[in-house]
Amino acid sequence: MRGFSGKIWKDKSKEVTPPSELIKEFGPKVAQILANRGIKRGEQLTAPLPTYSQVPNLEEVCERIGRAILEKKRIVIFGDYDVDGILSTLILYETLKELGVKVKVVLPSRKTGYGINREMFLKFSKRYDLLITLDNGTSAYGDIDGKILETIVIDHHNPPQKLPNCLILNPKLSKTFEEFCTTTLSYLLSLCLRERFSLKEDRDHLALVGIATLGDAMDLTPINQRLIKEALKALKEPRRIPLKLLTEGREIDEKNINFYLVPLLNSPGRVSDPRIALKFLLQRDYEGAKKLLKKLMEINERRKRLTEFVERSAKRRIEGDERVLVLWDSRWQVGVLGIVAGKLSEELSKPVGIFNRGEELSVGSLRHTGNIYKSVERLSHLYERWGGHKSAVGITLKSEKLNEFKELLNSVYEEEVEEDFYDFELKPEEALKLYQKLKTNFYFGEGFKPPTFLSNYQRVEEVLLKGNYGFVRTKEATFFSTSKRLLKACATRTPIRLIYSVEFGRLNLRDFVP
């Protein structure tokens, strides 16, 4: 059936029959939800924690770093400014320090941009013997040259056709890769190094893996589900002071990680200096950690204010009804562009690109609930740098090309008819009860979508709009949405059948069928 959004919705329960084993273990409804997400056997849900031997190239990387340690090589780590880049850097840095290595850490800022460039690489080559990049480097063809400076790339981003000339640890280069964030790779590498040099495991490092896996929106495969479950256990009994302060008086669950810990640790990389988050997590002094946490909170509040400013400013510039909305301004903070683009895309139900316009170069983020990557890829000849995935793309291009980019993107953009599924028909009240059973055993997100249902016919009693979000109230339930277009349409069409998901105990409106 076609929803108001134009998306084709399929009843997955008509296509997938859950195995009797799952029905016996979980009951028919939960079994159907699991089967709809590709789970065929109960043992898939009890996947063991990954070992370093499962990741192609990891033992070779461990061997090479181990040799550099014994030869007392000068090592530099070049990380990234987001939570995955910071936490993966922290784990490897601490491991090398415990092994007595003099290691230097360099984190980029939003001003210097994502990833290593040729100028940085050549500077490193004059001062160090081994460069390790974390959460970047896979696409640094032409910037990295292993013949000039031995380099190890540890990353999880999509590999382009041309790869840098060096040793690369990236699961996506394997035909049977597992979807791991870089922090997981750094953790497994740490385990390998610790075993090699007879060091005990640091359980706090496992806690960091859970934060990064959720924060970097990794596919929640059974093995990542298991990692998160074990990470949350470790996070409930942290040893280091910063983690104790972060979790003090808070329930340790995926909601608090997604909406408190991750934004807090990401905020310096967005609007300030990512080294502040790293310094906080490395702090061993209680008073020092408290001061840095206060600073993190202040930076996060600033991030919120800057996001609100860019969003308000962008909305005032919207004119006409372009298929792809592209806006720019020299005052807009680079670190919040992706947040604003995502919010506007969801609200307007169309692709949105938000750019900071510089004198020579402009940096921007594009977001879409559907596929924007294909269209953006067709215009790659316009860019200085770019990268991303299906629904999120980052671009750097010359400012003089912004108008050309906007016009061409609107001409080449092909709106695909999206297909999605709901699990089965279910009344909202029953869905909330079912969610309480599900949330104790499973985590929902990328690659393991939240339980989604089709309601019975509902008569809309009220639509409330509040800033960037709103609610649809029916006799049976209240549904939340950030799409004003969807909310306004609900007010004029009743009765309707709602397509909704359940996340963190809340009914989220996804679409409706007249």
PDB file of C-alpha atoms in Angstrom, residues 210-404:
ATOM      1  CA  GLY A 210      29.023   0.400  23.366  1.00  0.00           C
ATOM      2  CA  ILE A 211      28.939   4.213  23.368  1.00  0.00           C
ATOM      3  CA  ALA A 212      30.642   4.401  19.962  1.00  0.00           C
ATOM      4  CA  THR A 213      28.556   1.619  18.367  1.00  0.00           C
ATOM      5  CA  LEU A 214      25.328   3.426  19.256  1.00  0.00           C
ATOM      6  CA  GLY A 215      26.765   6.907  18.709  1.00  0.00           C
ATOM      7  CA  ASP A 216      28.061   6.134  15.224  1.00  0.00           C
ATOM      8  CA  ALA A 217      24.733   4.488  14.275  1.00  0.00           C
ATOM      9  CA  MET A 218      26.254   1.123  13.357  1.00  0.00           C
ATOM     10  CA  ASP A 219      24.072  -1.668  12.023  1.00  0.00           C
ATOM     11  CA  LEU A 220      22.746  -3.487  15.079  1.00  0.00           C
ATOM     12  CA  THR A 221      23.709  -6.974  13.934  1.00  0.00           C
ATOM     13  CA  PRO A 222      23.552  -9.790  16.510  1.00  0.00           C
ATOM     14  CA  ILE A 223      27.273  -9.392  17.235  1.00  0.00           C
ATOM     15  CA  ASN A 224      26.893  -5.621  17.750  1.00  0.00           C
ATOM     16  CA  GLN A 225      23.842  -6.271  19.930  1.00  0.00           C
ATOM     17  CA  ARG A 226      26.002  -8.517  22.088  1.00  0.00           C
ATOM     18  CA  LEU A 227      28.769  -5.908  22.234  1.00  0.00           C
ATOM     19  CA  ILE A 228      26.291  -3.262  23.408  1.00  0.00           C
ATOM     20  CA  LYS A 229      24.818  -5.571  26.026  1.00  0.00           C
ATOM     21  CA  GLU A 230      28.264  -6.347  27.494  1.00  0.00           C
ATOM     22  CA  ALA A 231      29.315  -2.704  27.190  1.00  0.00           C
ATOM     23  CA  LEU A 232      26.314  -1.546  29.212  1.00  0.00           C
ATOM     24  CA  LYS A 233      27.252  -4.022  31.937  1.00  0.00           C
ATOM     25  CA  ALA A 234      30.768  -2.568  32.029  1.00  0.00           C
ATOM     26  CA  LEU A 235      29.363   0.971  32.029  1.00  0.00           C
ATOM     27  CA  LYS A 236      27.314   0.203  35.140  1.00  0.00           C
ATOM     28  CA  GLU A 237      30.522  -0.525  37.067  1.00  0.00           C
ATOM     29  CA  PRO A 238      33.078   1.887  35.593  1.00  0.00           C
ATOM     30  CA  ARG A 239      36.545   2.112  37.082  1.00  0.00           C
ATOM     31  CA  ARG A 240      37.674   5.460  35.752  1.00  0.00           C
ATOM     32  CA  ILE A 241      36.468   8.729  37.278  1.00  0.00           C
ATOM     33  CA  PRO A 242      35.147  10.347  34.041  1.00  0.00           C
ATOM     34  CA  LEU A 243      32.815   7.413  33.315  1.00  0.00           C
ATOM     35  CA  LYS A 244      31.603   7.431  36.917  1.00  0.00           C
ATOM     36  CA  LEU A 245      30.763  11.135  36.615  1.00  0.00           C
ATOM     37  CA  LEU A 246      28.995  10.630  33.268  1.00  0.00           C
ATOM     38  CA  THR A 247      26.780   7.845  34.599  1.00  0.00           C
ATOM     39  CA  GLU A 248      26.192   9.137  38.133  1.00  0.00           C
ATOM     40  CA  GLY A 249      22.469   9.132  38.952  1.00  0.00           C
ATOM     41  CA  ARG A 250      21.495   8.041  35.444  1.00  0.00           C
ATOM     42  CA  GLU A 251      19.947   4.851  34.149  1.00  0.00           C
ATOM     43  CA  ILE A 252      22.498   3.054  31.990  1.00  0.00           C
ATOM     44  CA  ASP A 253      20.570   2.307  28.818  1.00  0.00           C
ATOM     45  CA  GLU A 254      20.667   3.054  25.092  1.00  0.00           C
ATOM     46  CA  LYS A 255      18.398   6.102  25.499  1.00  0.00           C
ATOM     47  CA  ASN A 256      20.818   7.864  27.840  1.00  0.00           C
ATOM     48  CA  ILE A 257      23.745   6.922  25.627  1.00  0.00           C
ATOM     49  CA  ASN A 258      22.047   8.246  22.475  1.00  0.00           C
ATOM     50  CA  PHE A 259      20.585  11.426  23.941  1.00  0.00           C
ATOM     51  CA  TYR A 260      23.069  12.357  26.676  1.00  0.00           C
ATOM     52  CA  LEU A 261      26.508  10.739  26.489  1.00  0.00           C
ATOM     53  CA  VAL A 262      27.001  10.830  22.705  1.00  0.00           C
ATOM     54  CA  PRO A 263      25.889  14.469  22.139  1.00  0.00           C
ATOM     55  CA  LEU A 264      27.992  15.556  25.126  1.00  0.00           C
ATOM     56  CA  LEU A 265      31.171  13.854  23.876  1.00  0.00           C
ATOM     57  CA  ASN A 266      30.495  14.935  20.280  1.00  0.00           C
ATOM     58  CA  SER A 267      29.904  18.604  21.106  1.00  0.00           C
ATOM     59  CA  PRO A 268      33.564  19.755  21.337  1.00  0.00           C
ATOM     60  CA  GLY A 269      34.239  18.278  17.911  1.00  0.00           C
ATOM     61  CA  ARG A 270      31.235  20.148  16.526  1.00  0.00           C
ATOM     62  CA  VAL A 271      31.757  23.646  17.902  1.00  0.00           C
ATOM     63  CA  SER A 272      35.074  23.716  19.775  1.00  0.00           C
ATOM     64  CA  ASP A 273      38.088  21.402  20.141  1.00  0.00           C
ATOM     65  CA  PRO A 274      37.640  17.574  20.240  1.00  0.00           C
ATOM     66  CA  ARG A 275      40.741  17.311  22.434  1.00  0.00           C
ATOM     67  CA  ILE A 276      38.597  18.580  25.338  1.00  0.00           C
ATOM     68  CA  ALA A 277      36.506  15.370  25.248  1.00  0.00           C
ATOM     69  CA  LEU A 278      39.659  13.256  25.005  1.00  0.00           C
ATOM     70  CA  LYS A 279      41.324  15.136  27.864  1.00  0.00           C
ATOM     71  CA  PHE A 280      38.224  14.647  30.038  1.00  0.00           C
ATOM     72  CA  LEU A 281      38.140  10.884  29.430  1.00  0.00           C
ATOM     73  CA  LEU A 282      41.869  10.606  30.178  1.00  0.00           C
ATOM     74  CA  GLN A 283      41.539  12.525  33.444  1.00  0.00           C
ATOM     75  CA  ARG A 284      42.452  10.584  36.590  1.00  0.00           C
ATOM     76  CA  ASP A 285      41.916  13.402  39.091  1.00  0.00           C
ATOM     77  CA  TYR A 286      38.365  13.780  40.460  1.00  0.00           C
ATOM     78  CA  GLU A 287      38.337  17.590  40.703  1.00  0.00           C
ATOM     79  CA  GLY A 288      40.014  17.915  37.322  1.00  0.00           C
ATOM     80  CA  ALA A 289      37.433  15.590  35.749  1.00  0.00           C
ATOM     81  CA  LYS A 290      34.560  17.582  37.322  1.00  0.00           C
ATOM     82  CA  LYS A 291      35.897  20.843  35.872  1.00  0.00           C
ATOM     83  CA  LEU A 292      36.240  19.323  32.414  1.00  0.00           C
ATOM     84  CA  LEU A 293      32.748  17.800  32.598  1.00  0.00           C
ATOM     85  CA  LYS A 294      31.357  21.242  33.425  1.00  0.00           C
ATOM     86  CA  LYS A 295      33.201  22.610  30.400  1.00  0.00           C
ATOM     87  CA  LEU A 296      31.765  19.835  28.214  1.00  0.00           C
ATOM     88  CA  MET A 297      28.249  20.698  29.379  1.00  0.00           C
ATOM     89  CA  GLU A 298      28.797  24.377  28.582  1.00  0.00           C
ATOM     90  CA  ILE A 299      30.073  23.486  25.113  1.00  0.00           C
ATOM     91  CA  ASN A 300      27.052  21.232  24.540  1.00  0.00           C
ATOM     92  CA  GLU A 301      24.701  24.082  25.493  1.00  0.00           C
ATOM     93  CA  ARG A 302      26.539  26.284  23.010  1.00  0.00           C
ATOM     94  CA  ARG A 303      26.136  23.571  20.381  1.00  0.00           C
ATOM     95  CA  LYS A 304      22.373  23.577  21.007  1.00  0.00           C
ATOM     96  CA  ARG A 305      22.188  27.388  20.667  1.00  0.00           C
ATOM     97  CA  LEU A 306      24.202  27.353  17.436  1.00  0.00           C
ATOM     98  CA  THR A 307      21.984  24.596  16.038  1.00  0.00           C
ATOM     99  CA  GLU A 308      18.866  26.619  16.830  1.00  0.00           C
ATOM    100  CA  PHE A 309      20.390  29.738  15.223  1.00  0.00           C
ATOM    101  CA  VAL A 310      21.318  27.936  11.991  1.00  0.00           C
ATOM    102  CA  GLU A 311      17.922  26.230  11.846  1.00  0.00           C
ATOM    103  CA  ARG A 312      15.974  29.477  12.300  1.00  0.00           C
ATOM    104  CA  SER A 313      18.194  31.300   9.829  1.00  0.00           C
ATOM    105  CA  ALA A 314      17.881  28.519   7.241  1.00  0.00           C
ATOM    106  CA  LYS A 315      14.093  28.413   7.514  1.00  0.00           C
ATOM    107  CA  ARG A 316      13.891  32.140   6.751  1.00  0.00           C
ATOM    108  CA  ARG A 317      15.723  31.511   3.470  1.00  0.00           C
ATOM    109  CA  ILE A 318      13.409  28.811   2.144  1.00  0.00           C
ATOM    110  CA  GLU A 319      11.739  29.959  -1.072  1.00  0.00           C
ATOM    111  CA  GLY A 320       9.729  28.099  -3.673  1.00  0.00           C
ATOM    112  CA  ASP A 321       9.358  24.356  -3.785  1.00  0.00           C
ATOM    113  CA  GLU A 322      12.643  22.906  -5.049  1.00  0.00           C
ATOM    114  CA  ARG A 323      13.004  19.155  -5.127  1.00  0.00           C
ATOM    115  CA  VAL A 324      16.321  19.479  -3.261  1.00  0.00           C
ATOM    116  CA  LEU A 325      16.760  22.353  -0.830  1.00  0.00           C
ATOM    117  CA  VAL A 326      20.316  23.758  -0.815  1.00  0.00           C
ATOM    118  CA  LEU A 327      21.152  26.737   1.424  1.00  0.00           C
ATOM    119  CA  TRP A 328      24.364  28.439   2.527  1.00  0.00           C
ATOM    120  CA  ASP A 329      25.665  31.233   4.744  1.00  0.00           C
ATOM    121  CA  SER A 330      29.108  32.297   5.926  1.00  0.00           C
ATOM    122  CA  ARG A 331      27.884  32.544   9.553  1.00  0.00           C
ATOM    123  CA  TRP A 332      26.681  28.973   9.906  1.00  0.00           C
ATOM    124  CA  GLN A 333      28.813  26.770  12.184  1.00  0.00           C
ATOM    125  CA  VAL A 334      30.241  23.824  10.232  1.00  0.00           C
ATOM    126  CA  GLY A 335      29.823  21.380  13.127  1.00  0.00           C
ATOM    127  CA  VAL A 336      26.033  21.662  13.292  1.00  0.00           C
ATOM    128  CA  LEU A 337      25.245  21.636   9.558  1.00  0.00           C
ATOM    129  CA  GLY A 338      24.452  17.910   9.490  1.00  0.00           C
ATOM    130  CA  ILE A 339      22.099  18.198  12.470  1.00  0.00           C
ATOM    131  CA  VAL A 340      20.171  21.046  10.836  1.00  0.00           C
ATOM    132  CA  ALA A 341      20.067  19.357   7.413  1.00  0.00           C
ATOM    133  CA  GLY A 342      18.674  16.207   9.039  1.00  0.00           C
ATOM    134  CA  LYS A 343      15.996  18.108  10.950  1.00  0.00           C
ATOM    135  CA  LEU A 344      14.848  20.072   7.903  1.00  0.00           C
ATOM    136  CA  SER A 345      14.869  17.000   5.685  1.00  0.00           C
ATOM    137  CA  GLU A 346      12.602  15.143   8.077  1.00  0.00           C
ATOM    138  CA  GLU A 347      10.334  18.142   8.549  1.00  0.00           C
ATOM    139  CA  LEU A 348      10.033  18.952   4.825  1.00  0.00           C
ATOM    140  CA  SER A 349      10.172  15.354   3.527  1.00  0.00           C
ATOM    141  CA  LYS A 350      12.830  16.196   0.932  1.00  0.00           C
ATOM    142  CA  PRO A 351      16.649  16.172   0.590  1.00  0.00           C
ATOM    143  CA  VAL A 352      18.338  19.153   2.262  1.00  0.00           C
ATOM    144  CA  GLY A 353      21.889  20.488   1.947  1.00  0.00           C
ATOM    145  CA  ILE A 354      23.241  23.090   4.397  1.00  0.00           C
ATOM    146  CA  PHE A 355      26.606  24.770   3.700  1.00  0.00           C
ATOM    147  CA  ASN A 356      29.029  27.082   5.420  1.00  0.00           C
ATOM    148  CA  ARG A 357      30.212  29.408   2.663  1.00  0.00           C
ATOM    149  CA  GLY A 358      33.861  30.382   2.950  1.00  0.00           C
ATOM    150  CA  GLU A 359      35.809  32.848   0.833  1.00  0.00           C
ATOM    151  CA  GLU A 360      37.340  30.069  -1.248  1.00  0.00           C
ATOM    152  CA  LEU A 361      35.828  26.775  -0.081  1.00  0.00           C
ATOM    153  CA  SER A 362      32.390  25.822   1.194  1.00  0.00           C
ATOM    154  CA  VAL A 363      31.703  22.866   3.460  1.00  0.00           C
ATOM    155  CA  GLY A 364      28.291  21.265   3.714  1.00  0.00           C
ATOM    156  CA  SER A 365      26.147  18.328   4.742  1.00  0.00           C
ATOM    157  CA  LEU A 366      23.274  16.736   2.832  1.00  0.00           C
ATOM    158  CA  ARG A 367      20.629  14.615   4.513  1.00  0.00           C
ATOM    159  CA  HIS A 368      17.614  12.694   3.275  1.00  0.00           C
ATOM    160  CA  THR A 369      15.369   9.989   4.662  1.00  0.00           C
ATOM    161  CA  GLY A 370      15.726   8.306   1.248  1.00  0.00           C
ATOM    162  CA  ASN A 371      18.755   7.913  -1.043  1.00  0.00           C
ATOM    163  CA  ILE A 372      20.668  11.105  -1.844  1.00  0.00           C
ATOM    164  CA  TYR A 373      24.087   9.481  -2.367  1.00  0.00           C
ATOM    165  CA  LYS A 374      23.487   8.369  -5.972  1.00  0.00           C
ATOM    166  CA  SER A 375      22.538  11.857  -7.164  1.00  0.00           C
ATOM    167  CA  VAL A 376      25.408  13.525  -5.305  1.00  0.00           C
ATOM    168  CA  GLU A 377      27.863  11.003  -6.754  1.00  0.00           C
ATOM    169  CA  ARG A 378      26.914  12.045 -10.298  1.00  0.00           C
ATOM    170  CA  LEU A 379      28.278  15.538  -9.600  1.00  0.00           C
ATOM    171  CA  SER A 380      31.542  14.451  -7.964  1.00  0.00           C
ATOM    172  CA  HIS A 381      33.550  16.369 -10.586  1.00  0.00           C
ATOM    173  CA  LEU A 382      32.467  19.569  -8.810  1.00  0.00           C
ATOM    174  CA  TYR A 383      33.905  18.635  -5.415  1.00  0.00           C
ATOM    175  CA  GLU A 384      37.255  19.073  -3.729  1.00  0.00           C
ATOM    176  CA  ARG A 385      36.321  16.337  -1.239  1.00  0.00           C
ATOM    177  CA  TRP A 386      33.234  14.337  -0.506  1.00  0.00           C
ATOM    178  CA  GLY A 387      31.994  11.119   1.068  1.00  0.00           C
ATOM    179  CA  GLY A 388      29.134   9.505   2.919  1.00  0.00           C
ATOM    180  CA  HIS A 389      26.447   6.902   2.501  1.00  0.00           C
ATOM    181  CA  LYS A 390      22.862   6.487   1.332  1.00  0.00           C
ATOM    182  CA  SER A 391      21.190   9.187   3.424  1.00  0.00           C
ATOM    183  CA  ALA A 392      24.076  11.401   4.607  1.00  0.00           C
ATOM    184  CA  VAL A 393      26.822  13.039   2.539  1.00  0.00           C
ATOM    185  CA  GLY A 394      29.540  15.561   3.357  1.00  0.00           C
ATOM    186  CA  ILE A 395      30.913  17.823   0.619  1.00  0.00           C
ATOM    187  CA  THR A 396      33.691  20.392   0.253  1.00  0.00           C
ATOM    188  CA  LEU A 397      33.645  22.435  -2.948  1.00  0.00           C
ATOM    189  CA  LYS A 398      34.779  25.815  -4.230  1.00  0.00           C
ATOM    190  CA  SER A 399      32.360  28.540  -3.147  1.00  0.00           C
ATOM    191  CA  GLU A 400      32.032  29.811  -6.704  1.00  0.00           C
ATOM    192  CA  LYS A 401      30.460  26.454  -7.634  1.00  0.00           C
ATOM    193  CA  LEU A 402      27.624  26.528  -5.081  1.00  0.00           C
ATOM    194  CA  ASN A 403      24.992  27.888  -7.462  1.00  0.00           C
ATOM    195  CA  GLU A 404      26.010  25.421 -10.185  1.00  0.00           C
TER     196      GLU A 404
END
